[in-house]
Coordinates of C-alpha atoms in Angstrom, one line a residue:
M1488 CA -105.8 22.8 26.6
Q1489 CA -107.4 22.3 30.1
A1490 CA -107.9 18.3 30.0
I1491 CA -108.7 15.4 28.3
W1492 CA -110.5 12.7 29.7
S1493 CA -112.3 9.4 29.1
V1494 CA -115.2 7.7 31.1
K1495 CA -117.2 4.7 30.5
N1496 CA -120.7 4.2 32.3
E1497 CA -120.9 0.5 33.6
V1498 CA -123.9 0.9 36.1
Q1499 CA -127.0 -1.3 36.1
P1500 CA -128.8 -1.6 32.6
Q1501 CA -131.8 0.5 34.3
S1502 CA -129.6 3.4 35.5
K1503 CA -128.4 6.4 33.9
L1504 CA -125.8 8.8 35.3
S1505 CA -126.5 12.4 35.7
H1506 CA -123.6 14.7 36.1
W1507 CA -123.5 18.6 35.7
L1508 CA -121.0 20.4 33.4
Q1509 CA -120.0 23.3 35.3
G1510 CA -120.1 26.7 33.6
D1511 CA -116.6 28.2 33.3
A1512 CA -116.3 30.1 29.7
C1513 CA -114.5 26.7 28.5
S1514 CA -115.4 25.0 25.5
G1515 CA -114.5 21.4 23.9
V1516 CA -115.1 18.4 21.8
L1517 CA -117.1 15.5 23.0
F1518 CA -116.4 12.1 21.3
N1519 CA -119.5 9.8 21.7
L1520 CA -118.2 6.3 21.3
G1521 CA -121.2 4.2 23.0
S1522 CA -125.3 4.7 23.2
N1523 CA -126.6 7.9 22.7
I1524 CA -126.3 10.9 25.1
V1525 CA -128.5 13.7 26.3
L1526 CA -126.6 17.0 26.6
E1527 CA -128.4 20.5 26.8
G1528 CA -132.0 18.1 26.8
N1529 CA -131.2 17.2 23.1
E1530 CA -129.8 13.5 22.2
F1531 CA -126.6 12.9 20.4
G1532 CA -125.6 9.8 18.6
Q1533 CA -121.9 8.5 18.0
G1534 CA -119.4 11.1 16.8
A1535 CA -118.0 14.3 17.8
I1536 CA -119.9 16.9 19.3
F1537 CA -118.7 20.5 19.3
L1538 CA -119.5 22.1 22.9
P1539 CA -120.2 25.7 23.2
V1540 CA -118.3 28.1 25.4
S1541 CA -120.0 27.3 28.9
K1542 CA -121.9 30.1 30.3
K1543 CA -124.0 27.9 32.8
A1544 CA -124.1 24.7 34.1
H1545 CA -125.6 21.9 31.8
Q1546 CA -126.7 18.6 32.3
L1547 CA -125.2 15.6 30.9
V1548 CA -127.0 12.3 30.9
L1549 CA -125.3 9.1 30.6
P1550 CA -127.2 5.6 29.8
K1551 CA -125.7 2.4 30.3
H1552 CA -122.8 1.2 27.8
C1553 CA -122.1 5.2 27.4
Q1554 CA -118.3 5.9 26.3
L1555 CA -117.1 9.2 26.5
V1556 CA -114.1 10.8 25.6
G1557 CA -113.4 14.6 25.7
I1558 CA -111.2 17.7 25.3
R1559 CA -111.5 21.0 27.3
F1560 CA -109.9 23.7 26.1
K1561 CA -109.3 26.9 27.8
Q1562 CA -110.8 30.1 27.4
G1563 CA -110.7 31.4 23.6
V1564 CA -109.0 28.8 22.4
S1565 CA -111.7 27.3 20.2
A1566 CA -112.3 30.3 18.4
I1567 CA -108.7 29.8 17.0
L1568 CA -109.1 26.0 16.3
F1569 CA -112.3 26.0 14.8
D1570 CA -112.5 29.3 13.5
E1571 CA -116.0 29.9 15.3
I1572 CA -117.9 30.0 18.4
F1573 CA -120.5 27.4 18.4
A1574 CA -123.9 28.7 20.4
E1575 CA -124.9 25.1 21.5
A1576 CA -123.7 21.8 21.6
T1577 CA -123.4 20.8 17.8
A1578 CA -122.8 17.5 15.9
L1579 CA -119.9 17.2 13.7
S1580 CA -122.4 15.9 10.9
A1581 CA -124.4 19.2 11.2
T1582 CA -121.7 21.6 10.8
K1583 CA -120.7 23.0 7.4
S1584 CA -117.0 24.2 8.6
A1585 CA -114.3 23.1 5.9
V1586 CA -111.9 23.5 9.1
N1587 CA -113.6 20.1 10.6
V1588 CA -112.9 18.2 7.7
D1589 CA -109.3 19.5 7.3
M1590 CA -109.0 18.4 11.1
K1591 CA -110.0 14.8 10.2
L1592 CA -112.3 14.4 13.3
Q1593 CA -114.6 12.0 11.7
N1594 CA -111.3 9.6 11.2
L1595 CA -110.0 10.4 15.2
A1596 CA -113.6 9.2 16.2
Q1597 CA -113.4 6.4 14.6
Q1598 CA -109.7 5.2 15.7
L1599 CA -111.0 6.2 19.2
T1600 CA -113.4 3.2 19.2
A1601 CA -110.9 0.6 17.9
D1602 CA -109.8 0.3 21.7
N1603 CA -111.6 0.3 25.0
G1604 CA -108.7 1.2 27.2
H1605 CA -108.7 4.7 28.7
F1606 CA -105.0 5.1 28.2
Y1607 CA -105.2 4.5 24.5
R1608 CA -107.9 7.0 24.3
L1609 CA -105.8 9.8 25.8
R1610 CA -102.7 8.9 24.4
L1611 CA -104.4 9.0 20.7
L1612 CA -105.8 12.4 21.5
Y1613 CA -102.8 13.9 22.8
R1614 CA -101.4 13.2 19.8
W1615 CA -103.9 14.5 17.5
L1616 CA -103.8 17.7 19.5
T1617 CA -100.4 18.3 19.0
S1618 CA -100.7 17.7 15.1
V1619 CA -103.4 20.2 14.7
I1620 CA -103.1 22.9 17.3
D1621 CA -100.7 25.7 16.1
Y1622 CA -99.1 27.3 19.2
S1623 CA -98.1 30.5 17.2
K1624 CA -101.9 31.6 17.0
K1625 CA -103.2 32.7 20.5
P1626 CA -105.6 35.2 21.8
P1627 CA -104.0 38.8 21.9
A1628 CA -102.1 39.4 25.3
S1629 CA -104.5 42.3 26.2
F1630 CA -106.9 39.6 26.2
I1631 CA -105.3 37.0 28.2
E1632 CA -104.5 39.7 30.8
A1633 CA -108.1 40.9 31.1
L1634 CA -109.4 37.2 31.9
D1635 CA -106.3 37.2 34.6
V1636 CA -107.6 40.5 36.1
L1637 CA -111.2 39.7 36.3
E1638 CA -110.7 36.1 37.9
N1639 CA -108.2 37.6 40.4
Q1640 CA -109.2 41.2 40.8
G1641 CA -113.1 40.6 40.2
S1642 CA -113.6 44.4 39.1
I1643 CA -114.2 45.5 35.8
D1644 CA -113.1 48.9 36.9
T1645 CA -109.5 47.2 37.8
L1646 CA -109.6 45.6 34.1
T1647 CA -110.1 49.1 32.1
R1648 CA -107.3 50.5 34.1
R1649 CA -104.7 47.6 34.0
A1650 CA -105.5 46.5 30.4
N1651 CA -104.9 49.9 29.0
L1652 CA -107.9 49.3 26.8
S1653 CA -111.6 51.1 26.7
Q1654 CA -114.3 49.3 28.1
R1655 CA -115.9 49.2 24.6
Q1656 CA -112.6 47.6 23.4
I1657 CA -112.9 45.3 26.0
E1658 CA -116.3 44.1 25.4
R1659 CA -115.3 43.7 21.7
Q1660 CA -112.5 40.9 22.4
Y1661 CA -114.6 39.3 25.0
R1662 CA -117.8 38.9 22.3
K1663 CA -115.1 37.5 19.9
W1664 CA -113.2 35.2 22.2
L1665 CA -115.9 34.1 24.3
D1666 CA -119.3 35.1 22.9
M1667 CA -119.7 36.8 26.4
T1668 CA -119.6 40.2 27.8
P1669 CA -116.7 40.9 30.8
N1670 CA -119.7 41.0 33.3
Q1671 CA -120.8 37.6 32.1
Y1672 CA -117.3 36.2 32.8
L1673 CA -117.3 38.1 36.4
R1674 CA -120.4 36.5 37.3
L1675 CA -119.0 32.8 36.2
M1676 CA -115.9 33.5 38.1
R1677 CA -117.6 34.5 41.5
V1678 CA -119.8 31.5 41.7
N1679 CA -117.0 28.9 40.6
K1680 CA -114.8 30.6 43.3
A1681 CA -117.5 30.4 45.5
L1682 CA -118.2 26.6 44.4
R1683 CA -114.6 26.1 44.9
I1684 CA -114.7 27.0 48.6
L1685 CA -117.7 24.9 49.5
K1686 CA -116.2 22.0 48.1
S1687 CA -113.3 22.4 50.2
Y1688 CA -115.4 23.8 53.4
P1689 CA -118.8 22.9 53.2
Q1690 CA -119.4 24.3 56.6
T1691 CA -118.6 27.9 55.6
D1692 CA -121.0 30.6 56.6
L1693 CA -122.8 31.4 53.4
A1694 CA -123.6 35.3 54.6
A1695 CA -119.7 35.6 55.0
L1696 CA -119.1 33.6 52.0
A1697 CA -121.1 36.0 49.5
L1698 CA -119.7 39.3 51.2
D1699 CA -116.1 37.8 50.8
N1700 CA -116.7 36.9 46.8
S1701 CA -118.5 40.5 46.0
F1702 CA -121.9 39.4 46.2
S1703 CA -124.6 42.1 47.3
D1704 CA -125.9 39.7 49.7
Q1705 CA -126.4 36.1 50.6
S1706 CA -129.9 36.3 48.5
H1707 CA -127.9 37.7 45.7
M1708 CA -125.4 34.8 45.7
T1709 CA -128.4 31.9 46.0
R1710 CA -129.7 33.7 42.8
E1711 CA -126.7 33.3 40.9
F1712 CA -126.0 29.8 41.9
K1713 CA -129.0 28.7 40.6
E1714 CA -128.7 30.8 37.3
I1715 CA -125.4 29.6 36.6
A1716 CA -124.6 26.5 38.7
G1717 CA -128.1 25.1 38.5
I1718 CA -128.0 24.6 42.4
T1719 CA -128.2 27.0 45.3
P1720 CA -125.1 27.2 47.7
L1721 CA -127.0 25.4 50.8
K1722 CA -127.7 22.6 48.6
Y1723 CA -124.5 22.3 47.0
A1724 CA -123.0 22.4 50.5
N1725 CA -124.9 19.5 51.8
L1726 CA -124.2 17.3 49.0
I1727 CA -120.6 17.9 49.7
A1728 CA -120.8 17.2 53.5
L1729 CA -123.3 14.2 52.6
L1730 CA -120.5 12.5 50.3
A1731 CA -117.5 13.2 52.8
I1732 CA -119.5 10.9 55.2

């Protein structure tokens, strides 16, 4: 598990909060306990919502009185926990998988509405997780190593040497556990690393940032940012600098 969280929008009645969910190859479950939300351009009512493996940033629009609770799983976990990978955000009512019924997600969603306190909801989620997760089930060690190599070494060539697997074998594992290719994952990690640097040091020279993070040049980095993060490096750096004032 990467994180559990709880949020409530209490802004002015006419206002809506817009938040970008980062593309990080993780997945999760979202529990909408209040007003309808808009995710990936689709409207969702109350109940559990399965989130797909995140391949790029998606916009989440939160109206007045919106209350959300969520679980964020690390890479590959949802394929084990739900025995499938969702291609898009999917409401529990729209699924047909028996495992969803076995895990009593609808009962959990109802219990989460019993109390408005964030601590109560986080504790309830944690207890549910410990009751349903089988810690003996996990992705193979070769896949875990592959994730680590690409995130820290940033090279598919290094990955094939270290993992002692053929490129085709590695690609099959990425498809099975993340529904993406190793190259897609590598692109995500490059953009996310650059985002973290800009968040800490918004005055970083963008041309140097591109080269230091294995982009061919600044233009290449800008294109990747726009496609994966939904924002250019310059706009992101200016936004961080503005928030720091």
